[in-house]
XYZ file of C-alpha atoms in Angstrom:
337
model
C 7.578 28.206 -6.281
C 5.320 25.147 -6.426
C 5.888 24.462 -9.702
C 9.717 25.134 -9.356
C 9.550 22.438 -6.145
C 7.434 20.111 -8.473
C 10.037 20.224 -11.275
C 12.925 19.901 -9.220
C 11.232 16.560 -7.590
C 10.113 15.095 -10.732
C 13.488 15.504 -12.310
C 15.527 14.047 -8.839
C 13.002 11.039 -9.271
C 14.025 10.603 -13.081
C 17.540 10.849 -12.298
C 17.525 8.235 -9.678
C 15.237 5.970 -12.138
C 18.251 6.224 -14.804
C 20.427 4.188 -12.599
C 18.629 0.875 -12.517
C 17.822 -1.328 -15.527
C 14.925 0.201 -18.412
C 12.528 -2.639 -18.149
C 9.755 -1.288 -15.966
C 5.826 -1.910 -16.529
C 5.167 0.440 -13.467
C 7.508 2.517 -11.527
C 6.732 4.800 -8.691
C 8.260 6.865 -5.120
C 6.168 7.353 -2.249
C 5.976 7.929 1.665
C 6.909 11.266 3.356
C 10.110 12.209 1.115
C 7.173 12.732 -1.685
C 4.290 13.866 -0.325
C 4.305 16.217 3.304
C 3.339 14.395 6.120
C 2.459 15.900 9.394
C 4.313 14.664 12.860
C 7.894 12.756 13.114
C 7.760 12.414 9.284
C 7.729 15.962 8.431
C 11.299 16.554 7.693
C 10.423 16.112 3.847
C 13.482 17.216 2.110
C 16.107 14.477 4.199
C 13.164 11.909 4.454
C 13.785 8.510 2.505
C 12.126 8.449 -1.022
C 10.273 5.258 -1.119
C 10.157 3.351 -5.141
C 8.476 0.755 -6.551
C 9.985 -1.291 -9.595
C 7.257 -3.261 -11.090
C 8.981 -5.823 -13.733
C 7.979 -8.073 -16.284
C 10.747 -10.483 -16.411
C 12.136 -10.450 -12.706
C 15.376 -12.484 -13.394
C 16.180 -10.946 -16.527
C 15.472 -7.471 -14.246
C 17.808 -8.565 -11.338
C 20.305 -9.800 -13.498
C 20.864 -6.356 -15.388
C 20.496 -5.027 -11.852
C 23.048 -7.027 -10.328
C 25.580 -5.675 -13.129
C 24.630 -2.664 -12.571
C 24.099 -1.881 -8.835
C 25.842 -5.107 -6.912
C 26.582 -3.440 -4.449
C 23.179 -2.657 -3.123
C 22.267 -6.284 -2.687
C 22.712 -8.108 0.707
C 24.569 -11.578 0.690
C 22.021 -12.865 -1.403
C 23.490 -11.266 -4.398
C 25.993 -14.603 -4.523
C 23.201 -16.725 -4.916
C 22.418 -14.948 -7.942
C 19.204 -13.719 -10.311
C 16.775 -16.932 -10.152
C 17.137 -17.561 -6.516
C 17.000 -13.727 -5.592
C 13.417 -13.575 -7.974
C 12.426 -17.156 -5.695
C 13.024 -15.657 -3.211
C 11.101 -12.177 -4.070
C 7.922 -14.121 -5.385
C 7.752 -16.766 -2.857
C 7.936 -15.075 0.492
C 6.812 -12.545 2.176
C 4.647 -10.260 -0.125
C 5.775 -11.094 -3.186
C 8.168 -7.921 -3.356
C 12.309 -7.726 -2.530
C 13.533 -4.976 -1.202
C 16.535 -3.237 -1.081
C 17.391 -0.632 1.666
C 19.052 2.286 2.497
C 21.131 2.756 -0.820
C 22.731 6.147 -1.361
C 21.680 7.011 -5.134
C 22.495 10.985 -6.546
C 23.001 12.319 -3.536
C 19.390 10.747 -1.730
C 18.876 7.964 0.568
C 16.298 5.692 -0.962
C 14.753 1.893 -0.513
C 13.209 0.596 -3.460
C 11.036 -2.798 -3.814
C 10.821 -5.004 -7.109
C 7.693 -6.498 -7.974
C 6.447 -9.057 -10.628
C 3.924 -7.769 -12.652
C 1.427 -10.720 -12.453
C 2.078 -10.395 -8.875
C 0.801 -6.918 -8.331
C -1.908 -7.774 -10.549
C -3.169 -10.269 -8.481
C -2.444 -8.710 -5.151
C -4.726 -5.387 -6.878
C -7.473 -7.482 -7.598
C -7.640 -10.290 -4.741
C -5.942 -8.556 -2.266
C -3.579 -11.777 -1.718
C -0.860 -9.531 0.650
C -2.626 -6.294 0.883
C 1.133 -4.984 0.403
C 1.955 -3.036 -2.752
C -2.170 -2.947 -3.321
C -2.630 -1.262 0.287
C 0.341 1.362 -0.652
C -1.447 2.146 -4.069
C -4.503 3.111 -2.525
C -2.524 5.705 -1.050
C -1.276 9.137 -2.847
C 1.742 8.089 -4.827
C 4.094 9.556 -7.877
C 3.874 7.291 -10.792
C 7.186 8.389 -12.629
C 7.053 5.581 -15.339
C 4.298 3.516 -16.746
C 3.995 1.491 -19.777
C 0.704 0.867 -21.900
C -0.369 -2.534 -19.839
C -4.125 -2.505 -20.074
C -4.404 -5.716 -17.819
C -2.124 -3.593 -14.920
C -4.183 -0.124 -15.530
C -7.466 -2.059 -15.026
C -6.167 -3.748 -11.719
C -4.978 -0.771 -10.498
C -8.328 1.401 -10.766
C -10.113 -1.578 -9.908
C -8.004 -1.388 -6.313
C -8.765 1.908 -5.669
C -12.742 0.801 -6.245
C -12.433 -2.361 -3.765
C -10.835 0.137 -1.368
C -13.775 2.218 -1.319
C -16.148 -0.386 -0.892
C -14.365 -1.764 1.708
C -13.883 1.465 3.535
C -17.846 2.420 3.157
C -18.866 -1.053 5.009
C -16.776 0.018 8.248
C -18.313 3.587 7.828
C -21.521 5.178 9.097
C -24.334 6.312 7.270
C -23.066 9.624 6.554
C -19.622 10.838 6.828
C -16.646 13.245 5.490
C -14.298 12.975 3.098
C -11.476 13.156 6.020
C -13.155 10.137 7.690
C -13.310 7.942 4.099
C -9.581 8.553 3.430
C -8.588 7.887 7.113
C -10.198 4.555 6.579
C -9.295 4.120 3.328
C -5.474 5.001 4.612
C -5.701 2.766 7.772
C -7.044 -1.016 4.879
C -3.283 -2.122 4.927
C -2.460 -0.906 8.187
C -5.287 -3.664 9.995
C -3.353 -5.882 11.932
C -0.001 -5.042 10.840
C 2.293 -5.433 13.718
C 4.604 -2.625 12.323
C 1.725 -0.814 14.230
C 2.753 -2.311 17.325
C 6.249 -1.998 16.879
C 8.184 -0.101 14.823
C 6.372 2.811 13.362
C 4.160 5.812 14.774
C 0.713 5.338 15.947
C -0.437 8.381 14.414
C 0.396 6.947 11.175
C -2.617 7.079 9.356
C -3.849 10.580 10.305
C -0.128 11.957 9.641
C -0.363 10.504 5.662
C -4.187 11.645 5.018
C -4.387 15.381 7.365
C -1.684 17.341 5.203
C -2.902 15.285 1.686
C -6.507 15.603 1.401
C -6.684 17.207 -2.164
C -4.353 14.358 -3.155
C -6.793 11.693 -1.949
C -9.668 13.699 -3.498
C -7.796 13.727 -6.763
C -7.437 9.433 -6.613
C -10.724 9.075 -5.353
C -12.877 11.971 -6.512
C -14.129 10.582 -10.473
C -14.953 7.011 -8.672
C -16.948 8.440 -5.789
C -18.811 10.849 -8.431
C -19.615 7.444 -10.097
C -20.548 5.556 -7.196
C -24.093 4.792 -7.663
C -24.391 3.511 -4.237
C -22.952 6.990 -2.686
C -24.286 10.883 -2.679
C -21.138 13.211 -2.531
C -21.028 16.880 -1.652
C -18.304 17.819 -2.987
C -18.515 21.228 -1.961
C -19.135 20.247 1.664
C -16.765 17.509 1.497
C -19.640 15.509 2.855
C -21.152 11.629 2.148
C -24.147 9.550 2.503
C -24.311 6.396 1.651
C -26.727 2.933 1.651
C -26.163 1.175 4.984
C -29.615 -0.971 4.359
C -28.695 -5.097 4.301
C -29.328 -4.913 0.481
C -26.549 -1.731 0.228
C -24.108 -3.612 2.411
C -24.777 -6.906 0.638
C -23.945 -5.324 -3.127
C -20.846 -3.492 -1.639
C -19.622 -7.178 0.202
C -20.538 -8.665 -3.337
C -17.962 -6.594 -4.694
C -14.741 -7.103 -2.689
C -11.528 -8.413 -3.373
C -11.999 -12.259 -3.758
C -9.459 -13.094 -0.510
C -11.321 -10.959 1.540
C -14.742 -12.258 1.153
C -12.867 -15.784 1.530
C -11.672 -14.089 5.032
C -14.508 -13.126 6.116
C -16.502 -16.446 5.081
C -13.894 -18.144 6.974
C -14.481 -16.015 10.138
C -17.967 -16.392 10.020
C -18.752 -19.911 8.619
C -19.000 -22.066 12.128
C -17.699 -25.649 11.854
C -19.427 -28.330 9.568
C -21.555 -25.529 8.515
C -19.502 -25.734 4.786
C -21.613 -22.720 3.300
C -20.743 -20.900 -0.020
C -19.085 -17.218 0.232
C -22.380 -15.609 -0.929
C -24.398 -17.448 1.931
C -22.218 -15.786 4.028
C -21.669 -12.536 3.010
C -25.345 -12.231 3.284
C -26.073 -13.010 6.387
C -23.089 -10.446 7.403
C -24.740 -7.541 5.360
C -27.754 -8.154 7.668
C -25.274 -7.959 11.093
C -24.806 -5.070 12.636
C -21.457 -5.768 13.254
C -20.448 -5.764 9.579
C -18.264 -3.091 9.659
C -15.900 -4.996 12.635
C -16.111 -8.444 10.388
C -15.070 -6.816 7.380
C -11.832 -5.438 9.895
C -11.301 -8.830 11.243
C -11.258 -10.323 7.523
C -8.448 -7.401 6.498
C -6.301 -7.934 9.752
C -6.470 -11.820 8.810
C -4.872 -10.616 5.525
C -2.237 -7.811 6.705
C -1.296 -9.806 9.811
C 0.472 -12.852 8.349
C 1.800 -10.872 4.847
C 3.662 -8.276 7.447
C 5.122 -10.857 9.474
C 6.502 -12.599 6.161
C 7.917 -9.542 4.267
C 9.324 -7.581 7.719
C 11.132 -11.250 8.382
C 11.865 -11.393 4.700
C 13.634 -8.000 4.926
C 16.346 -9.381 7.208
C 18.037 -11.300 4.487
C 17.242 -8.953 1.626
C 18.701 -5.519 3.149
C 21.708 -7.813 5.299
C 21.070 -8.074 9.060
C 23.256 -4.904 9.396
C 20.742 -2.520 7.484
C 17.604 -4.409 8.913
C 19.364 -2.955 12.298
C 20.054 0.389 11.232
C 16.165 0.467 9.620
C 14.487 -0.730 12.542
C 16.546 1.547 14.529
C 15.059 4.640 12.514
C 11.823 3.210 12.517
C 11.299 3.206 16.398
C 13.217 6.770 16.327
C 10.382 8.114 14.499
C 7.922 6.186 16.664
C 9.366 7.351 19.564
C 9.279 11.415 18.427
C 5.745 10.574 17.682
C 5.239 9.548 21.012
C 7.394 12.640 22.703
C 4.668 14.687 20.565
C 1.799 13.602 21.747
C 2.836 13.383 25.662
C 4.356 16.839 24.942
């Protein structure tokens, strides 16, 4: 029956892909339509599916897209290809969404992405946006031969350990990794205020623990900085000022500017390694490395959720937020309950 369920998925995902324009270095569908999540967002077979068009050429893309599937653009659309890829590279995140489109019989959202943009947001963390949702379980349904992109993303999933490890103890389970792990993009984001369930983070990692195993478990074998029991599920890891200082060494390069910036007092003008050292020696790493992400998520959030009122039409941005504090608010029910 698994495999049956599987099938049936993989095939409702192709189907759905055959309706938008061929030119995609990366395409994937996540959130709780793909993989179960536990609370409000349990209802898997009406949830949302979530995609992710990654694109080489962005106007060519929107421009075959716009021929193909006008009507799921907001009034934008008029404005045409070039402006709608500005538009898409220039604010928010770097990603344009379009919402709540009925396609073969499912109700999906799905985000286009430049290429060199995810790139860069996988390796420096610049938005913390599509990077942050790739270091989550997803279904990558097409993908072309892109060293460059492969690299970034496995290098992601590496910075998100690290990063994950500095706000950890000194020995841990796998649970409390992936919650952290889970929670990177989530720092700061005022969707967390307003807008989605506060439970989040536990609801996407509880019910999807082999999954995260299955992302992380090859790097965390290879980790020399890490001893994991995988039978036991269990972790140790270096916490001394020299472990902490090779694992701030390696983060994405906006974070480490983050945290330099948080740290550095005024006139004081020292390099990025200056300061990441004397943080490795702090016992309050783990808190500055939060503060550094939250100085990331914060702003990007802001951008694309304001963003999203002109690319979904302030009609859908309605109906979305309106489902978004529905779930919130079962969430909340829930846990009172």
């Amino acid at each position: 029956m698994a495999l049956q369920t599987l099938q049936s998925s993989w095939v409702t995902f192709r189907k759905i892909l055959s309706h938008f324009p061929e030119e995609l270095s990366l395409a994937f569908v996540y959130g709780s339509g793909v993989y179960r999540q536990a609370g409000p967002s349990s209802d898997q077979k009406n949830a949302m599916l979530d995609f992710v068009f990654t694109v080489d050429d962005p106007v060519a893309w929107h421009s075959k897209n716009l021929k193909k599937n006008w009507s799921h653009y907001s009034f934008l659309k008029v404005l045409g290809p070039k402006i709608i890829t500005s538009i898409q590279n220039n604010y928010g995140a770097g990603v344009y969404y379009n919402s709540l489109i009925m396609c073969n019989g499912r109700l999906i959202k799905y985000g286009v992405i430049s290429t060199n943009v995810l790139i860069e947001d996988l390796l420096n963390w610049n938005n913390l946006y599509i990077a942050g949702r790739l270091q989550k379980p997803v279904k990558i349904i097409s993908m072309n031969e892109d060293l460059t992109l492969r690299s970034a993303l496995d290098r992601n999933l590496k910075s998100a350990v690290s990063a994950a490890f500095l706000m950890l103890p000194e020995s841990f389970s796998e649970e409390d990794l992936f919650i952290e792990i889970a929670g990177l993009s989530y720092s700061g984001d005022f969707r967390m205020v307003v807008g989605e369930d506060k439970t989040k983070v536990l609801n996407i990692v509880k019910p999807n623990i082999a999954h995260f195993r299955e992302l992380y478990g090859s790097i965390l074998q290879e980790n020399p900085q890490v001893v994991y029991k995988s039978q036991q599920g269990w972790l140790e890891i270096d916490k001394s000022p020299e472990g902490q200082f090779t694992q701030l060494m390696t983060l994405p390069k906006t974070l480490q500017q983050q945290i330099n910036h948080i740290m550095d007092p005024p006139g004081k003008n020292r390099d990025v390694e200056e300061t990441l050292f004397q943080v490795a020696h702090d016992p309050d790493c783990g808190d500055v490395v939060r503060l550094g992400l939250s100085a990331i998520v914060r702003p990007s959030s802001i951008r694309q959720s304001t963003k999203g009122i002109f690319t979904a039409g302030l009609k859908k941005s309605v109906i979305y937020s309106s489902l978004k504090l529905h779930k919130m608010w079962k969430g909340w029910l829930r846990k009172t309950s």
